Amino acid sequence: MRYSYKLSDAIHILAYIEIFKTKDLSSQAIAASIGANASVVRNLMLDLRAAGLLTTRQGVAKPALARAPEAISLYDVYQAINMTHQLLHVDPKTNPNCLVGGQIQTTLDHMYTTVEAAAYQKMAAMPLTDVIQDILQQASC
């Protein structure tokens, strides 16, 4: 099973841009912080810009948040990135001739939908400022 780190990387990018707004904001500098390739950063920044969370200018390494960090929720970032927007996944290859295998998909789909709705609601209540403040608090310890 492969995990996507797009959400954490996108949040990382936004926090980095806000914390280091007067420093080097090139995709290479941000990629060094993430531990990724600069093209990964550029692609995520395109998603964030398209969603209205980030402003950029071609040829100038000075991206900026398009809104105040307290006005950007983790759910906004989640919605902005180009990925499957489903937190939980049901195995589609169960045995339909088995009592459990024939019913588990429908049962879990219903339950997972409820869990995802609660998770999205929590994410919507978590602003980027919480991430930034926690990073800075940990760094000062």
PDB file of N, CA, C and O in Angstrom, residues 11-82:
ATOM      1  N   ILE A  11       0.700  21.476   3.135  1.00  0.00           N
ATOM      2  CA  ILE A  11       0.652  22.247   4.379  1.00  0.00           C
ATOM      3  C   ILE A  11       2.048  22.747   4.721  1.00  0.00           C
ATOM      4  O   ILE A  11       2.233  23.897   5.128  1.00  0.00           O
ATOM      5  N   HIS A  12       3.048  21.894   4.525  1.00  0.00           N
ATOM      6  CA  HIS A  12       4.453  22.247   4.762  1.00  0.00           C
ATOM      7  C   HIS A  12       4.829  23.465   3.913  1.00  0.00           C
ATOM      8  O   HIS A  12       5.438  24.422   4.418  1.00  0.00           O
ATOM      9  N   ILE A  13       4.462  23.439   2.640  1.00  0.00           N
ATOM     10  CA  ILE A  13       4.776  24.546   1.724  1.00  0.00           C
ATOM     11  C   ILE A  13       4.173  25.850   2.235  1.00  0.00           C
ATOM     12  O   ILE A  13       4.861  26.882   2.312  1.00  0.00           O
ATOM     13  N   LEU A  14       2.902  25.824   2.592  1.00  0.00           N
ATOM     14  CA  LEU A  14       2.238  27.043   3.047  1.00  0.00           C
ATOM     15  C   LEU A  14       2.852  27.562   4.350  1.00  0.00           C
ATOM     16  O   LEU A  14       3.073  28.774   4.501  1.00  0.00           O
ATOM     17  N   ALA A  15       3.133  26.667   5.279  1.00  0.00           N
ATOM     18  CA  ALA A  15       3.751  27.081   6.541  1.00  0.00           C
ATOM     19  C   ALA A  15       5.146  27.655   6.287  1.00  0.00           C
ATOM     20  O   ALA A  15       5.517  28.691   6.860  1.00  0.00           O
ATOM     21  N   TYR A  16       5.912  27.012   5.431  1.00  0.00           N
ATOM     22  CA  TYR A  16       7.260  27.478   5.102  1.00  0.00           C
ATOM     23  C   TYR A  16       7.212  28.884   4.508  1.00  0.00           C
ATOM     24  O   TYR A  16       7.979  29.764   4.910  1.00  0.00           O
ATOM     25  N   ILE A  17       6.303  29.089   3.573  1.00  0.00           N
ATOM     26  CA  ILE A  17       6.179  30.396   2.910  1.00  0.00           C
ATOM     27  C   ILE A  17       5.816  31.487   3.916  1.00  0.00           C
ATOM     28  O   ILE A  17       6.346  32.594   3.857  1.00  0.00           O
ATOM     29  N   GLU A  18       4.935  31.173   4.841  1.00  0.00           N
ATOM     30  CA  GLU A  18       4.543  32.170   5.844  1.00  0.00           C
ATOM     31  C   GLU A  18       5.667  32.424   6.852  1.00  0.00           C
ATOM     32  O   GLU A  18       5.969  33.573   7.173  1.00  0.00           O
ATOM     33  N   ILE A  19       6.309  31.379   7.331  1.00  0.00           N
ATOM     34  CA  ILE A  19       7.359  31.529   8.341  1.00  0.00           C
ATOM     35  C   ILE A  19       8.602  32.206   7.765  1.00  0.00           C
ATOM     36  O   ILE A  19       9.216  33.053   8.409  1.00  0.00           O
ATOM     37  N   PHE A  20       8.957  31.859   6.523  1.00  0.00           N
ATOM     38  CA  PHE A  20      10.179  32.392   5.911  1.00  0.00           C
ATOM     39  C   PHE A  20       9.877  33.395   4.802  1.00  0.00           C
ATOM     40  O   PHE A  20      10.609  33.471   3.818  1.00  0.00           O
ATOM     41  N   LYS A  21       8.824  34.195   4.962  1.00  0.00           N
ATOM     42  CA  LYS A  21       8.382  35.099   3.889  1.00  0.00           C
ATOM     43  C   LYS A  21       9.445  36.088   3.430  1.00  0.00           C
ATOM     44  O   LYS A  21       9.367  36.580   2.323  1.00  0.00           O
ATOM     45  N   THR A  22      10.445  36.364   4.248  1.00  0.00           N
ATOM     46  CA  THR A  22      11.502  37.296   3.839  1.00  0.00           C
ATOM     47  C   THR A  22      12.780  36.575   3.405  1.00  0.00           C
ATOM     48  O   THR A  22      13.796  37.219   3.134  1.00  0.00           O
ATOM     49  N   LYS A  23      12.743  35.249   3.350  1.00  0.00           N
ATOM     50  CA  LYS A  23      13.932  34.456   2.997  1.00  0.00           C
ATOM     51  C   LYS A  23      13.800  33.902   1.566  1.00  0.00           C
ATOM     52  O   LYS A  23      12.918  34.279   0.820  1.00  0.00           O
ATOM     53  N   ASP A  24      14.651  32.961   1.244  1.00  0.00           N
ATOM     54  CA  ASP A  24      14.633  32.291  -0.058  1.00  0.00           C
ATOM     55  C   ASP A  24      13.399  31.393  -0.153  1.00  0.00           C
ATOM     56  O   ASP A  24      13.279  30.422   0.593  1.00  0.00           O
ATOM     57  N   LEU A  25      12.492  31.739  -1.056  1.00  0.00           N
ATOM     58  CA  LEU A  25      11.269  30.955  -1.241  1.00  0.00           C
ATOM     59  C   LEU A  25      11.249  30.223  -2.582  1.00  0.00           C
ATOM     60  O   LEU A  25      10.186  29.922  -3.118  1.00  0.00           O
ATOM     61  N   SER A  26      12.427  29.922  -3.092  1.00  0.00           N
ATOM     62  CA  SER A  26      12.500  29.167  -4.344  1.00  0.00           C
ATOM     63  C   SER A  26      11.993  27.744  -4.116  1.00  0.00           C
ATOM     64  O   SER A  26      11.991  27.239  -2.984  1.00  0.00           O
ATOM     65  N   SER A  27      11.552  27.120  -5.180  1.00  0.00           N
ATOM     66  CA  SER A  27      11.073  25.740  -5.056  1.00  0.00           C
ATOM     67  C   SER A  27      12.190  24.820  -4.571  1.00  0.00           C
ATOM     68  O   SER A  27      11.936  23.851  -3.863  1.00  0.00           O
ATOM     69  N   GLN A  28      13.443  25.142  -4.900  1.00  0.00           N
ATOM     70  CA  GLN A  28      14.570  24.338  -4.425  1.00  0.00           C
ATOM     71  C   GLN A  28      14.722  24.454  -2.907  1.00  0.00           C
ATOM     72  O   GLN A  28      14.973  23.455  -2.223  1.00  0.00           O
ATOM     73  N   ALA A  29      14.581  25.656  -2.367  1.00  0.00           N
ATOM     74  CA  ALA A  29      14.712  25.853  -0.921  1.00  0.00           C
ATOM     75  C   ALA A  29      13.583  25.136  -0.188  1.00  0.00           C
ATOM     76  O   ALA A  29      13.817  24.478   0.829  1.00  0.00           O
ATOM     77  N   ILE A  30      12.372  25.271  -0.702  1.00  0.00           N
ATOM     78  CA  ILE A  30      11.232  24.607  -0.060  1.00  0.00           C
ATOM     79  C   ILE A  30      11.381  23.093  -0.169  1.00  0.00           C
ATOM     80  O   ILE A  30      11.131  22.364   0.791  1.00  0.00           O
ATOM     81  N   ALA A  31      11.819  22.622  -1.332  1.00  0.00           N
ATOM     82  CA  ALA A  31      12.016  21.181  -1.528  1.00  0.00           C
ATOM     83  C   ALA A  31      13.064  20.631  -0.571  1.00  0.00           C
ATOM     84  O   ALA A  31      12.923  19.509  -0.070  1.00  0.00           O
ATOM     85  N   ALA A  32      14.098  21.412  -0.289  1.00  0.00           N
ATOM     86  CA  ALA A  32      15.122  20.963   0.659  1.00  0.00           C
ATOM     87  C   ALA A  32      14.521  20.785   2.055  1.00  0.00           C
ATOM     88  O   ALA A  32      14.890  19.858   2.777  1.00  0.00           O
ATOM     89  N   SER A  33      13.581  21.638   2.414  1.00  0.00           N
ATOM     90  CA  SER A  33      12.921  21.519   3.711  1.00  0.00           C
ATOM     91  C   SER A  33      12.028  20.282   3.766  1.00  0.00           C
ATOM     92  O   SER A  33      11.987  19.577   4.770  1.00  0.00           O
ATOM     93  N   ILE A  34      11.338  20.017   2.666  1.00  0.00           N
ATOM     94  CA  ILE A  34      10.435  18.862   2.606  1.00  0.00           C
ATOM     95  C   ILE A  34      11.206  17.561   2.436  1.00  0.00           C
ATOM     96  O   ILE A  34      10.777  16.507   2.910  1.00  0.00           O
ATOM     97  N   GLY A  35      12.339  17.638   1.762  1.00  0.00           N
ATOM     98  CA  GLY A  35      13.084  16.428   1.430  1.00  0.00           C
ATOM     99  C   GLY A  35      12.518  15.799   0.167  1.00  0.00           C
ATOM    100  O   GLY A  35      12.394  14.579   0.062  1.00  0.00           O
ATOM    101  N   ALA A  36      12.151  16.657  -0.773  1.00  0.00           N
ATOM    102  CA  ALA A  36      11.530  16.208  -2.024  1.00  0.00           C
ATOM    103  C   ALA A  36      12.205  16.906  -3.196  1.00  0.00           C
ATOM    104  O   ALA A  36      13.059  17.777  -3.019  1.00  0.00           O
ATOM    105  N   ASN A  37      11.782  16.539  -4.374  1.00  0.00           N
ATOM    106  CA  ASN A  37      12.252  17.152  -5.604  1.00  0.00           C
ATOM    107  C   ASN A  37      11.532  18.490  -5.793  1.00  0.00           C
ATOM    108  O   ASN A  37      10.354  18.613  -5.469  1.00  0.00           O
ATOM    109  N   ALA A  38      12.225  19.465  -6.348  1.00  0.00           N
ATOM    110  CA  ALA A  38      11.625  20.786  -6.573  1.00  0.00           C
ATOM    111  C   ALA A  38      10.403  20.713  -7.493  1.00  0.00           C
ATOM    112  O   ALA A  38       9.483  21.518  -7.361  1.00  0.00           O
ATOM    113  N   SER A  39      10.361  19.740  -8.395  1.00  0.00           N
ATOM    114  CA  SER A  39       9.195  19.618  -9.278  1.00  0.00           C
ATOM    115  C   SER A  39       7.940  19.222  -8.493  1.00  0.00           C
ATOM    116  O   SER A  39       6.834  19.640  -8.840  1.00  0.00           O
ATOM    117  N   VAL A  40       8.109  18.454  -7.426  1.00  0.00           N
ATOM    118  CA  VAL A  40       6.984  18.102  -6.553  1.00  0.00           C
ATOM    119  C   VAL A  40       6.431  19.376  -5.915  1.00  0.00           C
ATOM    120  O   VAL A  40       5.212  19.593  -5.875  1.00  0.00           O
ATOM    121  N   VAL A  41       7.316  20.232  -5.449  1.00  0.00           N
ATOM    122  CA  VAL A  41       6.917  21.498  -4.831  1.00  0.00           C
ATOM    123  C   VAL A  41       6.204  22.376  -5.859  1.00  0.00           C
ATOM    124  O   VAL A  41       5.133  22.933  -5.571  1.00  0.00           O
ATOM    125  N   ARG A  42       6.761  22.499  -7.044  1.00  0.00           N
ATOM    126  CA  ARG A  42       6.136  23.338  -8.080  1.00  0.00           C
ATOM    127  C   ARG A  42       4.745  22.832  -8.437  1.00  0.00           C
ATOM    128  O   ARG A  42       3.808  23.617  -8.591  1.00  0.00           O
ATOM    129  N   ASN A  43       4.581  21.513  -8.551  1.00  0.00           N
ATOM    130  CA  ASN A  43       3.261  20.959  -8.875  1.00  0.00           C
ATOM    131  C   ASN A  43       2.247  21.228  -7.765  1.00  0.00           C
ATOM    132  O   ASN A  43       1.089  21.584  -8.043  1.00  0.00           O
ATOM    133  N   LEU A  44       2.647  21.063  -6.521  1.00  0.00           N
ATOM    134  CA  LEU A  44       1.747  21.359  -5.410  1.00  0.00           C
ATOM    135  C   LEU A  44       1.426  22.852  -5.353  1.00  0.00           C
ATOM    136  O   LEU A  44       0.291  23.241  -5.074  1.00  0.00           O
ATOM    137  N   MET A  45       2.414  23.678  -5.632  1.00  0.00           N
ATOM    138  CA  MET A  45       2.174  25.123  -5.639  1.00  0.00           C
ATOM    139  C   MET A  45       1.182  25.513  -6.733  1.00  0.00           C
ATOM    140  O   MET A  45       0.363  26.419  -6.526  1.00  0.00           O
ATOM    141  N   LEU A  46       1.212  24.816  -7.853  1.00  0.00           N
ATOM    142  CA  LEU A  46       0.220  25.067  -8.912  1.00  0.00           C
ATOM    143  C   LEU A  46      -1.188  24.754  -8.405  1.00  0.00           C
ATOM    144  O   LEU A  46      -2.126  25.518  -8.646  1.00  0.00           O
ATOM    145  N   ASP A  47      -1.337  23.636  -7.701  1.00  0.00           N
ATOM    146  CA  ASP A  47      -2.638  23.276  -7.120  1.00  0.00           C
ATOM    147  C   ASP A  47      -3.089  24.329  -6.102  1.00  0.00           C
ATOM    148  O   ASP A  47      -4.260  24.736  -6.099  1.00  0.00           O
ATOM    149  N   LEU A  48      -2.176  24.749  -5.257  1.00  0.00           N
ATOM    150  CA  LEU A  48      -2.503  25.733  -4.223  1.00  0.00           C
ATOM    151  C   LEU A  48      -2.864  27.086  -4.837  1.00  0.00           C
ATOM    152  O   LEU A  48      -3.781  27.769  -4.369  1.00  0.00           O
ATOM    153  N   ARG A  49      -2.171  27.441  -5.894  1.00  0.00           N
ATOM    154  CA  ARG A  49      -2.489  28.696  -6.597  1.00  0.00           C
ATOM    155  C   ARG A  49      -3.851  28.609  -7.266  1.00  0.00           C
ATOM    156  O   ARG A  49      -4.659  29.538  -7.167  1.00  0.00           O
ATOM    157  N   ALA A  50      -4.127  27.492  -7.927  1.00  0.00           N
ATOM    158  CA  ALA A  50      -5.416  27.315  -8.609  1.00  0.00           C
ATOM    159  C   ALA A  50      -6.585  27.373  -7.620  1.00  0.00           C
ATOM    160  O   ALA A  50      -7.685  27.815  -7.977  1.00  0.00           O
ATOM    161  N   ALA A  51      -6.338  26.961  -6.391  1.00  0.00           N
ATOM    162  CA  ALA A  51      -7.384  26.977  -5.361  1.00  0.00           C
ATOM    163  C   ALA A  51      -7.495  28.330  -4.658  1.00  0.00           C
ATOM    164  O   ALA A  51      -8.327  28.501  -3.766  1.00  0.00           O
ATOM    165  N   GLY A  52      -6.655  29.279  -5.036  1.00  0.00           N
ATOM    166  CA  GLY A  52      -6.716  30.602  -4.428  1.00  0.00           C
ATOM    167  C   GLY A  52      -6.078  30.689  -3.058  1.00  0.00           C
ATOM    168  O   GLY A  52      -6.390  31.590  -2.280  1.00  0.00           O
ATOM    169  N   LEU A  53      -5.164  29.758  -2.750  1.00  0.00           N
ATOM    170  CA  LEU A  53      -4.487  29.776  -1.453  1.00  0.00           C
ATOM    171  C   LEU A  53      -3.096  30.403  -1.527  1.00  0.00           C
ATOM    172  O   LEU A  53      -2.523  30.758  -0.504  1.00  0.00           O
ATOM    173  N   LEU A  54      -2.586  30.531  -2.742  1.00  0.00           N
ATOM    174  CA  LEU A  54      -1.210  30.970  -2.942  1.00  0.00           C
ATOM    175  C   LEU A  54      -1.156  31.912  -4.138  1.00  0.00           C
ATOM    176  O   LEU A  54      -1.886  31.714  -5.109  1.00  0.00           O
ATOM    177  N   THR A  55      -0.311  32.931  -4.054  1.00  0.00           N
ATOM    178  CA  THR A  55      -0.061  33.783  -5.206  1.00  0.00           C
ATOM    179  C   THR A  55       1.385  33.595  -5.631  1.00  0.00           C
ATOM    180  O   THR A  55       2.276  33.465  -4.779  1.00  0.00           O
ATOM    181  N   THR A  56       1.601  33.537  -6.921  1.00  0.00           N
ATOM    182  CA  THR A  56       2.953  33.397  -7.470  1.00  0.00           C
ATOM    183  C   THR A  56       3.054  34.277  -8.708  1.00  0.00           C
ATOM    184  O   THR A  56       2.043  34.637  -9.314  1.00  0.00           O
ATOM    185  N   ARG A  57       4.301  34.576  -9.066  1.00  0.00           N
ATOM    186  CA  ARG A  57       4.568  35.290 -10.314  1.00  0.00           C
ATOM    187  C   ARG A  57       5.671  34.536 -11.035  1.00  0.00           C
ATOM    188  O   ARG A  57       6.701  34.195 -10.425  1.00  0.00           O
ATOM    189  N   GLN A  58       5.452  34.298 -12.306  1.00  0.00           N
ATOM    190  CA  GLN A  58       6.428  33.548 -13.090  1.00  0.00           C
ATOM    191  C   GLN A  58       7.770  34.286 -13.105  1.00  0.00           C
ATOM    192  O   GLN A  58       7.830  35.490 -13.313  1.00  0.00           O
ATOM    193  N   GLY A  59       8.824  33.524 -12.850  1.00  0.00           N
ATOM    194  CA  GLY A  59      10.173  34.069 -12.887  1.00  0.00           C
ATOM    195  C   GLY A  59      10.620  34.751 -11.607  1.00  0.00           C
ATOM    196  O   GLY A  59      11.747  35.211 -11.515  1.00  0.00           O
ATOM    197  N   VAL A  60       9.726  34.832 -10.616  1.00  0.00           N
ATOM    198  CA  VAL A  60      10.065  35.478  -9.348  1.00  0.00           C
ATOM    199  C   VAL A  60       9.796  34.481  -8.219  1.00  0.00           C
ATOM    200  O   VAL A  60       8.687  33.997  -8.064  1.00  0.00           O
ATOM    201  N   ALA A  61      10.822  34.205  -7.433  1.00  0.00           N
ATOM    202  CA  ALA A  61      10.690  33.218  -6.347  1.00  0.00           C
ATOM    203  C   ALA A  61      10.182  33.896  -5.077  1.00  0.00           C
ATOM    204  O   ALA A  61      10.838  33.896  -4.040  1.00  0.00           O
ATOM    205  N   LYS A  62       9.008  34.473  -5.149  1.00  0.00           N
ATOM    206  CA  LYS A  62       8.398  35.149  -4.002  1.00  0.00           C
ATOM    207  C   LYS A  62       6.920  34.764  -3.883  1.00  0.00           C
ATOM    208  O   LYS A  62       6.039  35.621  -3.936  1.00  0.00           O
ATOM    209  N   PRO A  63       6.621  33.476  -3.704  1.00  0.00           N
ATOM    210  CA  PRO A  63       5.225  33.106  -3.497  1.00  0.00           C
ATOM    211  C   PRO A  63       4.739  33.688  -2.168  1.00  0.00           C
ATOM    212  O   PRO A  63       5.541  33.961  -1.272  1.00  0.00           O
ATOM    213  N   ALA A  64       3.432  33.868  -2.063  1.00  0.00           N
ATOM    214  CA  ALA A  64       2.849  34.387  -0.823  1.00  0.00           C
ATOM    215  C   ALA A  64       1.484  33.757  -0.618  1.00  0.00           C
ATOM    216  O   ALA A  64       0.830  33.339  -1.588  1.00  0.00           O
ATOM    217  N   LEU A  65       1.063  33.705   0.627  1.00  0.00           N
ATOM    218  CA  LEU A  65      -0.277  33.207   0.903  1.00  0.00           C
ATOM    219  C   LEU A  65      -1.272  34.205   0.312  1.00  0.00           C
ATOM    220  O   LEU A  65      -1.091  35.416   0.434  1.00  0.00           O
ATOM    221  N   ALA A  66      -2.309  33.689  -0.314  1.00  0.00           N
ATOM    222  CA  ALA A  66      -3.323  34.547  -0.911  1.00  0.00           C
ATOM    223  C   ALA A  66      -4.321  35.049   0.128  1.00  0.00           C
ATOM    224  O   ALA A  66      -5.036  36.022  -0.127  1.00  0.00           O
ATOM    225  N   ARG A  67      -4.363  34.384   1.262  1.00  0.00           N
ATOM    226  CA  ARG A  67      -5.239  34.779   2.374  1.00  0.00           C
ATOM    227  C   ARG A  67      -4.416  34.715   3.650  1.00  0.00           C
ATOM    228  O   ARG A  67      -3.373  34.070   3.698  1.00  0.00           O
ATOM    229  N   ALA A  68      -4.920  35.341   4.667  1.00  0.00           N
ATOM    230  CA  ALA A  68      -4.252  35.271   5.970  1.00  0.00           C
ATOM    231  C   ALA A  68      -4.237  33.813   6.427  1.00  0.00           C
ATOM    232  O   ALA A  68      -5.175  33.065   6.125  1.00  0.00           O
ATOM    233  N   PRO A  69      -3.197  33.385   7.143  1.00  0.00           N
ATOM    234  CA  PRO A  69      -3.105  31.983   7.566  1.00  0.00           C
ATOM    235  C   PRO A  69      -4.299  31.525   8.409  1.00  0.00           C
ATOM    236  O   PRO A  69      -4.690  30.362   8.338  1.00  0.00           O
ATOM    237  N   GLU A  70      -4.892  32.444   9.161  1.00  0.00           N
ATOM    238  CA  GLU A  70      -6.063  32.054   9.957  1.00  0.00           C
ATOM    239  C   GLU A  70      -7.298  31.837   9.084  1.00  0.00           C
ATOM    240  O   GLU A  70      -8.277  31.242   9.527  1.00  0.00           O
ATOM    241  N   ALA A  71      -7.246  32.274   7.836  1.00  0.00           N
ATOM    242  CA  ALA A  71      -8.369  32.102   6.911  1.00  0.00           C
ATOM    243  C   ALA A  71      -8.178  30.907   5.973  1.00  0.00           C
ATOM    244  O   ALA A  71      -8.958  30.701   5.048  1.00  0.00           O
ATOM    245  N   ILE A  72      -7.128  30.129   6.209  1.00  0.00           N
ATOM    246  CA  ILE A  72      -6.869  28.922   5.416  1.00  0.00           C
ATOM    247  C   ILE A  72      -6.965  27.730   6.355  1.00  0.00           C
ATOM    248  O   ILE A  72      -6.190  27.597   7.301  1.00  0.00           O
ATOM    249  N   SER A  73      -7.925  26.856   6.100  1.00  0.00           N
ATOM    250  CA  SER A  73      -8.080  25.667   6.949  1.00  0.00           C
ATOM    251  C   SER A  73      -7.346  24.483   6.323  1.00  0.00           C
ATOM    252  O   SER A  73      -7.036  24.483   5.124  1.00  0.00           O
ATOM    253  N   LEU A  74      -7.103  23.486   7.141  1.00  0.00           N
ATOM    254  CA  LEU A  74      -6.490  22.265   6.610  1.00  0.00           C
ATOM    255  C   LEU A  74      -7.406  21.620   5.572  1.00  0.00           C
ATOM    256  O   LEU A  74      -6.936  21.012   4.615  1.00  0.00           O
ATOM    257  N   TYR A  75      -8.709  21.788   5.743  1.00  0.00           N
ATOM    258  CA  TYR A  75      -9.649  21.260   4.746  1.00  0.00           C
ATOM    259  C   TYR A  75      -9.514  22.013   3.426  1.00  0.00           C
ATOM    260  O   TYR A  75      -9.596  21.401   2.357  1.00  0.00           O
ATOM    261  N   ASP A  76      -9.279  23.323   3.474  1.00  0.00           N
ATOM    262  CA  ASP A  76      -9.037  24.092   2.246  1.00  0.00           C
ATOM    263  C   ASP A  76      -7.847  23.515   1.489  1.00  0.00           C
ATOM    264  O   ASP A  76      -7.882  23.360   0.263  1.00  0.00           O
ATOM    265  N   VAL A  77      -6.785  23.211   2.225  1.00  0.00           N
ATOM    266  CA  VAL A  77      -5.577  22.660   1.609  1.00  0.00           C
ATOM    267  C   VAL A  77      -5.884  21.280   1.041  1.00  0.00           C
ATOM    268  O   VAL A  77      -5.501  20.954  -0.089  1.00  0.00           O
ATOM    269  N   TYR A  78      -6.595  20.467   1.797  1.00  0.00           N
ATOM    270  CA  TYR A  78      -6.979  19.126   1.356  1.00  0.00           C
ATOM    271  C   TYR A  78      -7.771  19.186   0.048  1.00  0.00           C
ATOM    272  O   TYR A  78      -7.517  18.423  -0.879  1.00  0.00           O
ATOM    273  N   GLN A  79      -8.701  20.124  -0.017  1.00  0.00           N
ATOM    274  CA  GLN A  79      -9.510  20.271  -1.229  1.00  0.00           C
ATOM    275  C   GLN A  79      -8.679  20.786  -2.405  1.00  0.00           C
ATOM    276  O   GLN A  79      -9.000  20.501  -3.556  1.00  0.00           O
ATOM    277  N   ALA A  80      -7.640  21.545  -2.122  1.00  0.00           N
ATOM    278  CA  ALA A  80      -6.840  22.173  -3.176  1.00  0.00           C
ATOM    279  C   ALA A  80      -5.939  21.198  -3.922  1.00  0.00           C
ATOM    280  O   ALA A  80      -5.689  21.383  -5.112  1.00  0.00           O
ATOM    281  N   ILE A  81      -5.458  20.197  -3.241  1.00  0.00           N
ATOM    282  CA  ILE A  81      -4.460  19.336  -3.868  1.00  0.00           C
ATOM    283  C   ILE A  81      -5.114  18.305  -4.781  1.00  0.00           C
ATOM    284  O   ILE A  81      -6.219  17.836  -4.532  1.00  0.00           O
ATOM    285  N   ASN A  82      -4.404  17.998  -5.823  1.00  0.00           N
ATOM    286  CA  ASN A  82      -4.894  17.093  -6.846  1.00  0.00           C
ATOM    287  C   ASN A  82      -4.624  15.647  -6.428  1.00  0.00           C
ATOM    288  O   ASN A  82      -3.543  15.125  -6.632  1.00  0.00           O
TER     289      ASN A  82
END
